[in-house]
Structures are given as C-alpha cells and as structure tokens.
Short mmCIF file of C-alpha atoms in Angstrom, two decimals:
data_model
loop_
_atom_site.label_atom_id
_atom_site.label_comp_id
_atom_site.label_asym_id
_atom_site.label_seq_id
_atom_site.Cartn_x
_atom_site.Cartn_y
_atom_site.Cartn_z
CA MET A 13 76.21 44.66 178.93
CA SER A 14 72.81 44.24 177.34
CA THR A 15 71.44 40.72 176.97
CA TRP A 16 69.30 41.72 173.98
CA THR A 17 70.09 42.80 170.43
CA THR A 18 67.81 45.29 168.69
CA LEU A 19 66.76 44.30 165.18
CA PRO A 20 65.94 46.71 162.32
CA ARG A 21 62.77 48.73 162.98
CA SER A 22 61.08 47.46 159.82
CA TRP A 23 61.03 43.89 161.16
CA LYS A 24 57.75 42.82 162.74
CA LEU A 25 57.57 40.60 165.80
CA GLU A 26 55.39 37.93 164.21
CA ASP A 27 57.67 37.74 161.16
CA VAL A 28 60.78 37.40 163.32
CA GLN A 29 59.19 34.67 165.44
CA ALA A 30 58.08 32.77 162.33
CA ALA A 31 61.61 32.97 160.90
CA LEU A 32 63.14 31.86 164.21
CA ASN A 33 60.77 28.89 164.30
CA VAL A 34 62.13 27.76 160.94
CA ILE A 35 65.73 28.49 161.95
CA VAL A 36 65.47 26.50 165.19
CA THR A 37 63.91 23.53 163.41
CA ALA A 38 66.37 23.63 160.51
CA LEU A 39 69.49 24.09 162.63
CA SER A 40 68.48 21.34 165.05
CA GLY A 41 67.75 18.88 162.25
CA ILE A 42 70.90 19.71 160.29
CA THR A 43 72.99 19.52 163.47
CA ILE A 44 71.72 15.98 164.11
CA PHE A 45 72.63 15.04 160.53
CA VAL A 46 76.13 16.55 160.70
CA PHE A 47 76.82 15.30 164.23
CA THR A 48 75.92 11.67 163.50
CA ARG A 49 78.05 11.69 160.37
CA CYS A 50 81.00 13.30 162.11
CA TYR A 51 80.71 10.70 164.85
CA TRP A 52 80.52 7.92 162.25
CA SER A 53 83.52 9.30 160.37
CA LEU A 54 85.76 8.84 163.42
CA SER A 55 85.61 5.05 163.04
CA ALA A 56 84.98 5.10 159.29
CA ARG A 57 88.34 6.77 158.78
CA VAL A 58 90.01 3.82 160.49
CA ALA A 59 87.92 1.24 158.64
CA ALA A 60 88.71 2.89 155.32
CA LYS A 61 92.35 1.99 155.90
CA GLY A 62 91.47 -1.70 156.05
CA ARG A 63 91.52 -2.08 159.83
CA ALA A 64 88.71 -3.80 161.71
CA VAL A 65 86.55 -1.61 163.94
CA PRO A 66 83.67 -2.49 166.29
CA VAL A 67 80.31 -2.34 164.58
CA SER A 68 78.97 -0.30 167.52
CA SER A 69 81.41 2.49 166.65
CA LEU A 70 79.83 2.76 163.18
CA LEU A 71 76.33 3.13 164.63
CA SER A 72 74.58 6.35 163.58
CA LEU A 73 71.52 7.47 165.53
CA ASN A 74 69.33 10.00 163.75
CA THR A 75 66.11 9.98 165.78
CA PRO A 76 65.07 9.62 169.42
CA GLY A 77 63.39 6.33 168.49
CA GLU A 78 66.66 4.86 167.28
CA ALA A 79 68.42 6.11 170.41
CA ILE A 80 65.81 4.50 172.66
CA ASP A 81 65.99 1.24 170.69
CA VAL A 82 69.73 0.88 171.13
CA LEU A 83 69.58 1.88 174.80
CA LEU A 84 66.92 -0.79 175.40
CA LEU A 85 69.09 -3.31 173.55
CA LEU A 86 72.19 -2.60 175.59
CA LYS A 87 70.36 -2.23 178.91
CA SER A 88 72.90 -2.56 181.72
CA HIS A 89 75.73 -2.72 179.19
CA VAL A 90 74.94 0.80 178.10
CA PHE A 91 77.55 2.22 180.48
CA GLN A 92 80.20 0.32 178.56
CA HIS A 93 79.32 2.37 175.48
CA TRP A 94 79.59 5.98 176.56
CA ASN A 95 79.95 7.02 172.95
CA ILE A 96 76.48 5.65 172.19
CA VAL A 97 75.04 7.23 175.35
CA ALA A 98 76.48 10.62 174.44
CA GLN A 99 75.22 10.34 170.87
CA SER A 100 71.75 9.34 172.12
CA LEU A 101 71.52 12.23 174.56
CA ILE A 102 72.56 14.79 171.96
CA VAL A 103 70.11 13.45 169.38
CA ILE A 104 67.27 13.43 171.92
CA ALA A 105 68.14 16.96 173.14
CA LEU A 106 68.23 18.37 169.61
CA SER A 107 64.98 16.61 168.74
CA ILE A 108 63.30 18.16 171.79
CA THR A 109 64.68 21.54 170.69
CA THR A 110 62.97 21.04 167.34
CA ILE A 111 59.66 20.29 169.05
CA LEU A 112 60.01 23.37 171.25
CA SER A 113 60.92 25.69 168.39
CA GLY A 114 57.71 27.69 168.88
CA PRO A 115 58.21 28.53 172.57
CA ILE A 116 61.92 29.13 171.96
CA ALA A 117 61.09 31.65 169.23
CA LYS A 118 58.48 33.32 171.46
CA TYR A 119 60.62 33.74 174.57
CA SER A 120 63.77 34.67 172.64
CA THR A 121 62.11 37.83 171.29
CA ARG A 122 60.41 40.83 172.80
CA LEU A 123 59.12 44.25 171.84
CA THR A 124 60.94 47.31 173.08
CA HIS A 125 61.27 50.99 172.30
CA VAL A 126 64.31 52.63 170.76
CA VAL A 127 64.87 56.35 170.41
CA VAL A 128 65.53 57.73 166.93
CA GLN A 129 65.52 61.24 165.53
CA THR A 130 62.82 61.88 162.96
CA GLU A 131 60.43 64.52 161.64
CA VAL A 132 57.53 65.16 164.03
CA ASN A 133 54.31 67.05 163.39
CA GLY A 134 53.43 69.73 165.90
CA LEU A 135 51.94 73.15 166.59
CA LEU A 136 53.78 76.41 167.15
CA ALA A 137 52.82 78.40 170.26
CA GLY A 138 51.67 81.97 169.71
CA ARG A 139 50.84 85.09 171.71
CA THR A 140 47.33 85.11 170.27
CA ASP A 141 44.98 83.86 173.03
CA ASN A 142 44.45 85.02 176.62
CA SER A 143 42.51 81.97 177.76
CA ILE A 144 41.08 78.62 176.78
CA PRO A 145 37.71 77.07 177.69
CA ASP A 146 37.46 73.83 179.62
CA SER A 147 39.51 71.38 177.51
CA GLN A 148 39.87 68.22 179.56
CA VAL A 149 40.79 65.99 176.64
CA ALA A 150 43.48 68.36 175.34
CA TRP A 151 44.88 68.86 178.83
CA ASN A 152 45.02 65.15 179.57
CA LEU A 153 46.66 64.31 176.24
CA THR A 154 49.19 67.11 176.57
CA LEU A 155 50.02 66.39 180.20
CA THR A 156 50.44 62.68 179.44
CA SER A 157 52.68 63.51 176.49
CA LEU A 158 54.88 65.79 178.61
CA GLU A 159 55.20 63.23 181.37
CA ARG A 160 55.97 60.44 178.92
CA ALA A 161 58.64 62.55 177.24
CA ASP A 162 60.11 63.50 180.63
CA PHE A 163 59.86 67.14 179.67
CA PRO A 164 61.27 69.40 182.42
CA ILE A 165 58.72 71.32 184.47
CA ASP A 166 60.83 74.48 184.59
CA GLU A 167 60.21 75.55 180.97
CA LEU A 168 57.24 76.80 178.98
CA LEU A 169 56.86 75.30 175.52
CA ASP A 170 57.12 77.32 172.32
CA TYR A 171 56.24 74.20 170.33
CA LEU A 172 53.90 71.29 171.08
CA PRO A 173 54.70 68.00 169.29
CA ASP A 174 51.82 65.79 168.23
CA THR A 175 50.64 64.11 171.42
CA SER A 176 50.14 60.81 169.57
CA ASP A 177 53.89 60.58 168.89
CA LEU A 178 56.11 58.98 171.53
CA TRP A 179 58.57 61.87 171.44
CA VAL A 180 61.34 62.16 174.01
CA TYR A 181 62.84 65.32 175.45
CA ARG A 182 66.46 66.00 174.47
CA PRO A 183 67.83 69.39 175.64
CA ASP A 184 69.84 69.99 172.45
CA GLU A 185 66.64 69.77 170.37
CA TRP A 186 64.80 72.54 172.24
CA ASN A 187 65.29 76.29 172.60
CA ASN A 188 62.29 77.49 174.60
CA SER A 189 61.86 81.17 175.41
CA TRP A 190 60.52 81.08 178.98
CA SER A 191 62.05 79.44 182.05
CA MET A 192 60.60 78.97 185.54
CA THR A 193 62.34 79.06 188.89
CA CYS A 194 60.01 77.64 191.53
CA LYS A 195 59.88 77.07 195.27
CA PRO A 196 57.47 74.30 196.31
CA THR A 197 55.50 74.06 199.55
CA GLU A 198 54.45 70.47 200.11
CA SER A 199 51.14 69.49 201.69
CA LYS A 200 50.84 71.28 204.99
CA PRO A 201 47.99 71.15 207.54
CA VAL A 202 46.39 74.40 208.59
CA SER A 203 43.86 75.22 211.30
CA LEU A 204 40.91 77.20 209.93
CA HIS A 205 37.92 78.93 211.44
CA LEU A 206 35.50 80.44 208.96
CA THR A 207 34.19 83.86 209.87
CA SER A 208 30.82 85.44 209.26
CA THR A 209 32.37 87.86 206.74
CA CYS A 210 31.06 87.32 203.22
CA ASP A 211 32.40 90.46 201.58
CA THR A 212 35.72 89.00 200.42
CA PHE A 213 37.19 85.59 199.96
CA VAL A 214 40.24 86.51 202.03
CA GLY A 215 38.10 87.86 204.86
CA LYS A 216 36.06 84.65 205.04
CA PHE A 217 39.15 82.76 206.17
CA GLY A 218 40.09 85.25 208.86
CA GLY A 219 43.52 86.17 207.52
CA ALA A 220 44.75 82.61 206.90
CA ILE A 221 44.94 83.16 203.13
CA GLU A 222 47.26 86.18 203.11
CA ASP A 223 49.21 85.10 206.18
CA GLU A 224 49.99 81.50 205.31
CA ILE A 225 48.15 79.81 202.45
CA LEU A 226 48.79 82.35 199.62
CA PRO A 227 50.85 85.31 200.86
CA ALA A 228 51.28 86.63 197.31
CA CYS A 229 47.56 87.26 196.93
CA LEU A 230 47.25 90.78 198.36
CA PRO A 231 50.43 92.42 196.93
CA SER A 232 49.96 90.94 193.44
CA ASP A 233 48.38 92.53 190.39
CA TYR A 234 46.03 89.58 190.05
CA CYS A 235 44.60 87.15 192.61
CA TYR A 236 41.76 84.82 191.74
CA TYR A 237 40.26 81.64 193.09
CA ASP A 238 37.67 79.05 192.16
CA ASN A 239 36.09 76.30 194.23
CA ALA A 240 33.95 73.17 194.08
CA ASP A 241 32.69 70.88 196.81
CA PHE A 242 30.77 67.76 197.75
CA TYR A 243 28.25 68.37 200.52
CA THR A 244 26.15 65.86 202.42
CA ASN A 245 23.42 68.15 203.76
CA ALA A 246 22.39 71.78 203.90
CA THR A 247 24.82 72.64 206.69
CA LEU A 248 27.88 70.47 206.02
CA ILE A 249 30.38 70.38 203.19
CA LYS A 250 32.13 67.04 203.37
CA ASP A 251 35.07 68.05 201.15
CA LEU A 252 35.85 71.42 199.62
CA LEU A 253 38.54 72.13 197.02
CA ILE A 254 39.75 75.70 196.46
CA CYS A 255 42.28 76.57 193.73
CA MET A 256 44.06 79.93 193.80
CA TYR A 257 46.33 81.88 191.49
CA ALA A 258 48.20 85.14 192.10
CA ALA A 259 50.43 86.93 189.58
CA ASN A 260 52.51 90.08 189.37
CA TYR A 261 54.02 91.28 186.05
CA SER A 262 57.17 93.36 185.64
CA ASP A 263 60.01 94.27 183.25
CA TRP A 264 57.89 95.54 180.36
CA ASP A 265 59.50 95.31 176.93
CA GLU A 266 57.70 97.36 174.32
CA ALA A 267 59.79 96.06 171.45
CA SER A 268 59.23 92.39 172.19
CA GLY A 269 56.45 90.92 170.10
CA SER A 270 53.62 92.68 168.34
CA PHE A 271 52.06 94.09 171.52
CA GLY A 272 55.00 94.14 173.93
CA THR A 273 55.90 91.62 176.62
CA TYR A 274 56.31 91.51 180.37
CA ARG A 275 59.63 89.73 180.63
CA THR A 276 59.20 88.74 184.30
CA LEU A 277 56.21 87.11 185.92
CA ASP A 278 56.02 86.30 189.65
CA MET A 279 53.16 83.93 190.26
CA SER A 280 51.83 81.53 192.89
CA LEU A 281 49.56 78.51 192.51
CA ALA A 282 47.86 76.94 195.53
CA THR A 283 45.21 74.36 196.38
CA LEU A 284 43.32 74.22 199.67
CA HIS A 285 41.39 71.16 200.83
CA LEU A 286 38.82 71.52 203.62
CA HIS A 287 37.16 68.51 205.20
CA ASN A 288 33.89 68.85 207.15
CA ALA A 289 33.48 72.57 206.59
CA PRO A 290 30.30 74.41 207.67
CA LYS A 291 27.85 75.28 204.90
CA ASN A 292 25.53 78.27 204.72
CA ASP A 293 22.06 76.98 203.84
CA SER A 294 20.73 80.45 202.99
CA ASP A 295 23.29 81.52 200.35
CA ASP A 296 24.74 79.38 197.60
CA ASN A 297 27.34 81.82 196.29
CA ALA A 298 30.92 81.72 197.51
CA PRO A 299 32.30 82.91 199.79
CA CYS A 300 28.95 83.18 201.56
CA ARG A 301 28.27 79.56 200.62
CA PHE A 302 30.76 78.68 203.31
CA GLY A 303 29.24 78.77 206.77
CA GLU A 304 30.66 80.08 210.01
CA GLY A 305 32.66 78.02 212.45
CA PRO A 306 35.63 75.67 212.73
CA VAL A 307 36.72 73.38 209.90
CA GLY A 308 37.24 69.72 210.72
CA SER A 309 40.63 69.59 208.98
CA ALA A 310 42.41 71.45 206.22
CA SER A 311 45.66 71.32 204.28
CA TYR A 312 47.20 73.22 201.40
CA THR A 313 50.00 72.96 198.84
CA ARG A 314 51.63 75.81 196.96
CA VAL A 315 54.28 76.58 194.41
CA ASP A 316 55.83 80.05 194.01
CA CYS A 317 57.53 80.69 190.69
CA THR A 318 59.39 83.38 188.82
CA VAL A 319 58.84 83.05 185.08
CA ARG A 320 61.35 84.88 182.88
CA LEU A 321 61.80 85.45 179.17
CA THR A 322 65.38 84.22 178.91
CA ASN A 323 65.82 83.70 175.18
CA ASP A 324 67.02 86.89 173.50
CA ARG A 325 67.49 85.26 170.09
CA ILE A 326 63.84 85.07 169.10
CA GLU A 327 63.22 85.40 165.37
CA ASP A 328 59.55 86.33 165.74
CA GLY A 329 58.25 87.40 169.16
CA THR A 330 54.69 86.55 168.14
CA TRP A 331 55.30 82.81 168.06
CA ILE A 332 56.42 82.05 171.59
CA ALA A 333 54.63 81.15 174.82
CA PHE A 334 52.23 83.72 176.31
CA PRO A 335 52.20 83.50 180.14
CA ASP A 336 51.80 87.25 180.79
CA ILE A 337 48.09 87.15 180.02
CA GLY A 338 45.33 89.40 181.27
CA ASP A 339 42.58 86.79 181.73
CA VAL A 340 44.24 85.12 184.70
CA PHE A 341 40.91 84.20 186.36
CA ASN A 342 40.66 81.32 183.89
CA ILE A 343 43.67 79.59 185.45
CA PRO A 344 42.02 78.64 188.81
CA PHE A 345 38.85 77.84 186.87
CA ALA A 346 40.86 75.41 184.69
CA MET A 347 42.51 73.91 187.79
CA ILE A 348 39.11 73.09 189.28
CA GLY A 349 38.00 71.60 185.98
CA ASN A 350 41.10 69.44 185.86
CA TYR A 351 41.16 68.15 189.45
CA PHE A 352 37.61 68.21 190.81
CA THR A 353 36.22 65.10 189.07
CA ARG A 354 38.72 62.86 190.83
CA PHE A 355 38.37 64.87 194.04
CA LYS A 356 34.58 64.39 194.16
CA GLN A 357 34.75 60.69 193.29
CA GLU A 358 37.18 60.07 196.15
CA SER A 359 35.01 62.08 198.55
CA MET A 360 31.84 60.20 197.59
CA ALA A 361 33.60 56.84 197.99
CA ASP A 362 35.11 57.83 201.37
CA ASP A 363 38.55 57.27 199.87
CA GLU A 364 41.63 59.19 200.86
CA ILE A 365 41.75 62.43 198.91
CA THR A 366 44.70 62.57 196.54
CA VAL A 367 47.06 65.39 197.43
CA ILE A 368 47.72 67.80 194.58
CA SER A 369 51.47 68.29 194.87
CA PRO A 370 53.43 71.43 193.94
CA ARG A 371 54.88 69.51 191.01
CA ASP A 372 51.36 68.68 189.82
CA LEU A 373 50.48 72.37 189.96
CA GLN A 374 53.57 73.38 188.02
CA ARG A 375 53.00 70.69 185.38
CA PHE A 376 49.38 71.70 184.93
CA TYR A 377 50.34 75.37 184.59
CA GLN A 378 52.79 74.36 181.86
CA THR A 379 50.09 72.22 180.20
CA TYR A 380 47.46 74.95 180.40
CA MET A 381 49.75 77.51 178.80
CA VAL A 382 50.81 75.40 175.82
CA THR A 383 47.27 74.21 175.05
CA LYS A 384 46.07 77.82 175.26
CA ASP A 385 48.90 79.07 173.07
CA THR A 386 48.34 76.47 170.32
CA GLN A 387 44.62 77.12 169.78
CA LEU A 388 45.45 79.02 166.61
CA LYS A 389 46.71 76.04 164.64
CA ARG A 390 50.08 76.68 163.06
CA PRO A 391 51.49 73.28 162.09
CA VAL A 392 55.26 72.96 161.92
CA ASN A 393 57.49 69.92 161.45
CA ARG A 394 60.61 69.56 163.55
CA LYS A 395 63.26 66.93 164.03
CA LEU A 396 62.87 65.42 167.48
CA SER A 397 63.83 62.23 169.25
CA VAL A 398 61.00 59.73 169.07
CA ARG A 399 60.54 56.42 170.83
CA VAL A 400 59.61 53.76 168.25
CA VAL A 401 58.73 50.09 168.61
CA ALA A 402 61.45 47.59 167.69
CA VAL A 403 62.00 43.85 168.07
CA GLN A 404 64.82 42.56 170.24
CA LEU A 405 66.45 39.13 170.03
CA SER A 406 68.02 37.40 173.02
CA ASN A 407 71.81 37.27 172.93
CA GLY A 408 71.57 33.83 174.53
CA PHE A 409 69.61 32.60 171.52
CA ILE A 410 72.15 34.14 169.15
CA ALA A 411 75.03 32.51 171.02
CA ALA A 412 73.44 29.06 171.31
CA PHE A 413 72.30 28.74 167.74
CA GLY A 414 75.38 30.53 166.49
CA VAL A 415 77.41 27.68 168.00
CA LEU A 416 75.17 25.16 166.23
CA ALA A 417 75.59 27.00 162.93
CA LEU A 418 79.37 27.10 163.42
CA PHE A 419 79.42 23.38 164.20
CA ILE A 420 77.38 22.67 161.08
CA CYS A 421 79.84 24.63 158.93
CA LEU A 422 83.00 23.16 160.45
CA GLY A 423 81.64 19.64 160.91
CA GLY A 424 80.07 19.59 157.47
CA ALA A 425 83.30 20.81 155.88
CA ALA A 426 85.36 18.21 157.75
CA TYR A 427 82.96 15.43 156.78
CA ALA A 428 82.91 16.51 153.13
CA LEU A 429 86.71 16.67 153.09
CA LEU A 430 86.93 13.17 154.56
CA LEU A 431 84.57 11.80 151.91
CA PHE A 432 86.53 13.53 149.16
CA ARG A 433 89.92 12.29 150.32
CA ASN A 434 88.67 8.71 150.86
CA ARG A 435 85.87 8.66 148.34
CA GLY A 436 86.73 5.20 147.03
CA ALA A 437 86.90 3.41 150.36
CA MET A 438 84.26 5.45 152.16
CA ASP A 439 81.61 4.56 149.59
CA SER A 440 81.79 0.95 150.72
CA LEU A 441 81.24 1.64 154.41
CA PRO A 442 77.64 1.32 155.65
CA GLN A 443 76.32 4.35 157.49
CA SER A 444 72.57 4.75 157.41
CA LYS A 445 69.98 2.06 158.07
CA LEU A 446 69.59 1.71 154.31
CA ASP A 447 73.34 1.17 153.91
CA TRP A 448 73.34 -1.54 156.55
CA LEU A 449 70.30 -3.20 154.98
CA LEU A 450 71.89 -3.18 151.52
CA ALA A 451 75.13 -4.52 152.93
CA PHE A 452 73.33 -7.44 154.53
CA ILE A 453 71.18 -8.13 151.45
CA MET A 454 74.17 -8.21 149.16
CA SER A 455 76.18 -10.31 151.58
CA ARG A 456 73.39 -12.95 151.47
CA SER A 457 72.82 -12.72 147.72
CA PRO A 458 73.70 -15.65 145.44
CA ASN A 459 77.40 -15.39 144.75
CA PRO A 460 78.19 -15.65 141.04
CA SER A 461 81.66 -16.91 141.85
CA GLY A 462 80.24 -19.81 143.82
CA VAL A 463 81.25 -18.53 147.19
CA ASP A 464 78.74 -19.49 149.86
CA GLY A 465 76.75 -16.51 151.10
CA ARG A 466 76.57 -17.75 154.66
CA GLY A 467 78.62 -16.28 157.42
CA PRO A 468 79.35 -12.74 158.59
CA ILE A 469 79.23 -9.69 156.43
CA PRO A 470 82.38 -9.73 154.31
CA PRO A 471 84.97 -7.14 155.18
CA THR A 472 84.32 -3.84 153.49
CA VAL A 473 87.93 -3.30 152.56
CA THR A 474 90.41 -5.97 151.51
CA GLU A 475 93.35 -3.68 151.76
CA ALA A 476 93.81 -0.01 152.30
CA GLY A 477 91.99 1.89 149.61
CA ALA A 478 90.83 -1.20 147.72
CA MET A 479 87.23 -1.55 146.67
CA VAL A 480 85.19 -4.32 148.28
CA PRO A 481 84.10 -7.20 146.03
CA TRP A 482 80.41 -6.63 146.67
CA GLN A 483 80.44 -2.94 145.93
CA MET A 484 78.12 -2.29 143.05
CA ARG A 485 76.91 0.59 141.04
CA ALA A 486 73.83 2.46 142.16
CA HIS A 487 71.43 0.77 139.77
CA LYS A 488 72.57 -2.69 140.90
CA LYS A 489 72.12 -1.69 144.54
CA ARG A 490 68.64 -0.57 143.64
CA ALA A 491 68.01 -3.90 141.93
CA HIS A 492 69.14 -5.82 145.03
CA PHE A 493 66.93 -3.68 147.23
CA GLU A 494 63.83 -4.06 145.05
CA ALA A 495 64.34 -7.80 144.53
CA ALA A 496 64.90 -8.68 148.18
CA VAL A 497 62.10 -10.41 150.10
CA TYR A 498 61.54 -11.08 153.78
CA SER A 499 59.58 -13.78 155.56
CA THR A 500 59.29 -14.84 159.15
CA THR A 501 59.40 -18.51 158.01
CA TRP A 502 61.94 -18.30 155.19
CA THR A 503 64.87 -20.65 155.54
CA GLY A 504 65.81 -21.21 151.94
CA ASP A 505 68.37 -23.92 151.40
CA VAL A 506 70.67 -22.68 154.13
CA PRO A 507 69.91 -24.17 157.54
CA HIS A 508 69.61 -21.81 160.45
CA SER A 509 70.11 -18.84 158.18
CA PRO A 510 68.48 -15.48 158.92
CA ASN A 511 65.08 -15.08 157.41
CA ILE A 512 66.28 -12.68 154.76
CA HIS A 513 66.97 -13.76 151.22
CA ALA A 514 67.82 -11.78 148.14
CA LEU A 515 66.81 -12.88 144.71
CA SER A 516 69.07 -12.36 141.77
CA PRO A 517 69.82 -8.64 141.48
CA VAL A 518 68.31 -8.42 138.02
CA ILE A 519 65.64 -5.85 137.45
CA PRO A 520 62.55 -7.72 136.14
CA ASP A 521 61.09 -6.71 132.80
CA LYS A 522 57.56 -7.73 133.62
CA LEU A 523 55.57 -8.63 136.68
CA VAL A 524 53.44 -11.64 135.70
CA GLU A 525 51.89 -12.59 139.00
CA PRO A 526 50.84 -10.41 141.92
CA ARG A 527 52.27 -10.94 145.36
CA HIS A 528 50.37 -13.39 147.55
CA ILE A 529 50.72 -14.91 150.98
CA SER A 530 51.25 -18.66 151.16
CA ASP A 531 49.68 -20.90 153.75
CA GLN A 532 52.90 -20.80 155.76
CA GLY A 533 52.81 -16.99 155.90
CA GLU A 534 55.62 -16.68 153.35
CA ILE A 535 55.54 -13.59 151.15
CA GLU A 536 56.47 -14.55 147.61
CA ARG A 537 56.93 -12.66 144.41
CA SER A 538 57.12 -14.28 140.96
CA PHE A 539 58.80 -12.63 138.07
CA ALA A 540 59.22 -13.55 134.46
CA SER A 541 62.00 -12.31 132.33
#
C-alpha cells in the first residue's frame, strides 16, 4: 500500500506547501480551542445543574504559558491533577505543531512523476536517407530518451517522440515494422599478433578477425570498419579502438515501399580494444598505421542480429524504418564518433577503459537508424504515455490532521449542543480568563441589596437551571470591566481584602480628570456624572 497520495497535476508544490502551512496552523489552533472547551464542559455540565465542582476542573488552558504557570503553581501536587497535566501536554504539543507548520508542510509533500496518456509531438521515420553525418547531440538526446522510456532494444522505431518529453514505452501504443533477434558476445579477451601485411584490414590481424572477432565479415555483402587511437610515441599506440559492421541482405520485396525492401537483414556489430599496440612510424594510414608485433592485451564485444520486417499491415511503406541501406560504411564511422571521446579521455587519464557492451551496440544501432530516418522532418502527433510531474501528500499527514479535523467537528458540535441545551445556566459559568476576572470583579462590587461583598465567589447557580443573582447583561458586564481598578496597596474599607475593587458599574458620561498615580502607588480614576 502506498504511503503517498497523488494530488491533481495542476497543483504546484509551493502552493500546496503554503496551503498546508495554513491548514496545520489553523487546525492546531482550533483544536486547542475546541479541546479546552470540551474539557471545561465536562465539569460545567455538572455545575449547571446546581452541584458544586472543584474550581480546578473548570480550568481552561489555551496557551503553553498558561500550562506552565499552573504546573509551576501545583509543583509536586501536579500528579494529583492528571486532568490538568493531560490538558497541559496536549496544549503544549499542539502549540509546538503550530510552530513547526513550515517543516511539517515541507516534509509531508514531495514531487513525483505519474504516467498519463496525452498527445506527443514527434517525427515519422522514412526510407529517404542512407546515412547521417556526425550528430552527437541528436544521438545523445535520442539514446537518453530511449533509455528513459525503457524502450526495448529489439525493435526499430517508425516514429520518434520529441526527446524533450518524458514519454514512456507501452507496447499497446506502438506498432513498429522491424524487429531484431540478437545474440550477444560479452567482452572477451583475445591474443593478437599484428602482421606485416598492410593490404587488407583482415590480413593485418592474421586471421583473428574472420576466425573469432567478426566471423560474419568475409561472407557478408558489406563489411566495414573504422578506428581511432591514442598513442604516446611514434612506435606505440597506448589504446586503439576499432569498430566493425558486417551486413547481408536477403528476401527482396519489390512491392514493399517506393523502391522495394530487403525484408531480412543479418548484421553484426563489434568493437575491438587493443592496449599497447605497435605503431608504424612510416605510414599513418590504417591498416598500415598499425605496426608489426604482439599486442599487449586485447578484448572484443559483438552482437549478431537478424533484423526482419515483421509488420505486414503497413499503410505506406515509405514511412517506416530504413535499415537495409547501401551506405553501411557510415555505421562504424558513427560508432567511433559516439564512443571515442570517452575512450580517449579514459586512456589519457590512465583510467580503466569502459567496456562497450553488446547491449550498448544494439542500442546505438537503434539510435543511429531512427535519427537517420527522421532527417526529413515529418511532424506527427500521437497519443503516448508520458511521465509528468505531480505533487504527492503523505498519507500520515492526511490521517493525523484528518483526526484533528474530525475531532473539531464532533467536539465543536457536542460543545455547541451543550451550550444550546443549557444556555441559561451555562452563560453564568466562568470559562476564559476574562470570565473569571469578571466573576471576581462583580463578586466584589458594591451590592445594591446591602449584602457584603466579602467572602468567596457566590455560587453560580442557586438551583438547577436558575440564573445567578450577579448575572448581568453584556453592557453591564462591560461597565464593570471598564470601571474596575487595581492597586497593589488598595484595601478599601474591607480589612484584609484582595487588592481589587470595582467601582459602581455605571458607564461614565464624561472623564473630568486624567488618571494619576498617588504617592502610595495607588492608581486612581475620577469620574463625574
């Protein structure tokens, strides 16, 4: 099971991360709000029925600072209040989550590739060109595209998708005309002694070419080679690379295509690497460029293939691959152009020479043919599978914050239902710091009925569902809050009373004297009606 969920392709990574940052912050903050109120409602439900409850059970912690304050207050007694400890830990954890919203958003997302079918630009192959000049850039781009798409090496392409597209090979989307059946010969050492014969390339190697390295050379219609080397002095070639190609055509079909087609092609590709080979200082043309004598070491690789025209349902025989060409000498020339730069660099640096494998030879042959066959640009659009960039979101993130969202919905609904069903009694119960402050202010306010304001906070409920005597309308609560003053030295006329005193909860019409600090540090405010 995948641990990631792929989002719509139109969504950009930076936009998703920005949205997740907001979501993490919002969900964490709202969860703290809902959690503290759900926790408070557990005891508030009991208090609303007129029963006494511990004040600590009505404590709501909304910030890490409040949690730390109460933990410092309780100190060793904290373990007697596991409900407060649990509430503190949850509030602190969610607050930390809010702070870490950026990293959470970053590591909960990633870029990936998904495969979709879409229209792709490309070029149609045609039987119009026998050869192609040295085209390193085109070869590299095409070969990279084929490797990236995991295109099979046993087919020749009738169509080349745009190499800039991340297309992917799907067998049901292709119907190529030519197939290849190949037998590879992996890197194999060979003992060589160069002869004095300069008349033929085969003769220079004393029979090793036709006997072992490229047996198809002599009986084939075509056999060509090309070479390049890095030499250190006039008599020694440090490393020599020889590329060979032999081909034999058969099964001529006059009716196939505009000029007919050989339906079967037997061909061999080989590379030969010589290390410390003798060099002829008096002749610079191969094979006489190679001197006479033993070669330090040598190895070769080869692939022998039968290429057949297997598709008999071709609409137009002109626009298919063209392997049965006449200018076959360009193939070993192209092989040298493709491989020698790396070969020489490794030789100059005394690095191990990279072995050109049979698969490499087969892939390059495939690449050479399709780049040659698409020189006459014939653009065609086709529906192919393409790998496109998409954003993925961690399933762990979805699960974790999905739980928070579910809790917010259920907890918020339960809390709202509780407030609705007990709206009269619940309004009188202090919850936030402001509620507790107002409750204390109004409990210490001058009592119009003459009841002394000293003593504990009066009970919030006199009987189940009854409104408390000190409950006031919102504007009167505001008046109490705005009229209240605090002083570290205030005692009023009540001995040993807390240093909080509320003036008459009447909103003043006019402020006649600004606030000032008395000599005793008392903060006073004078009002005139």
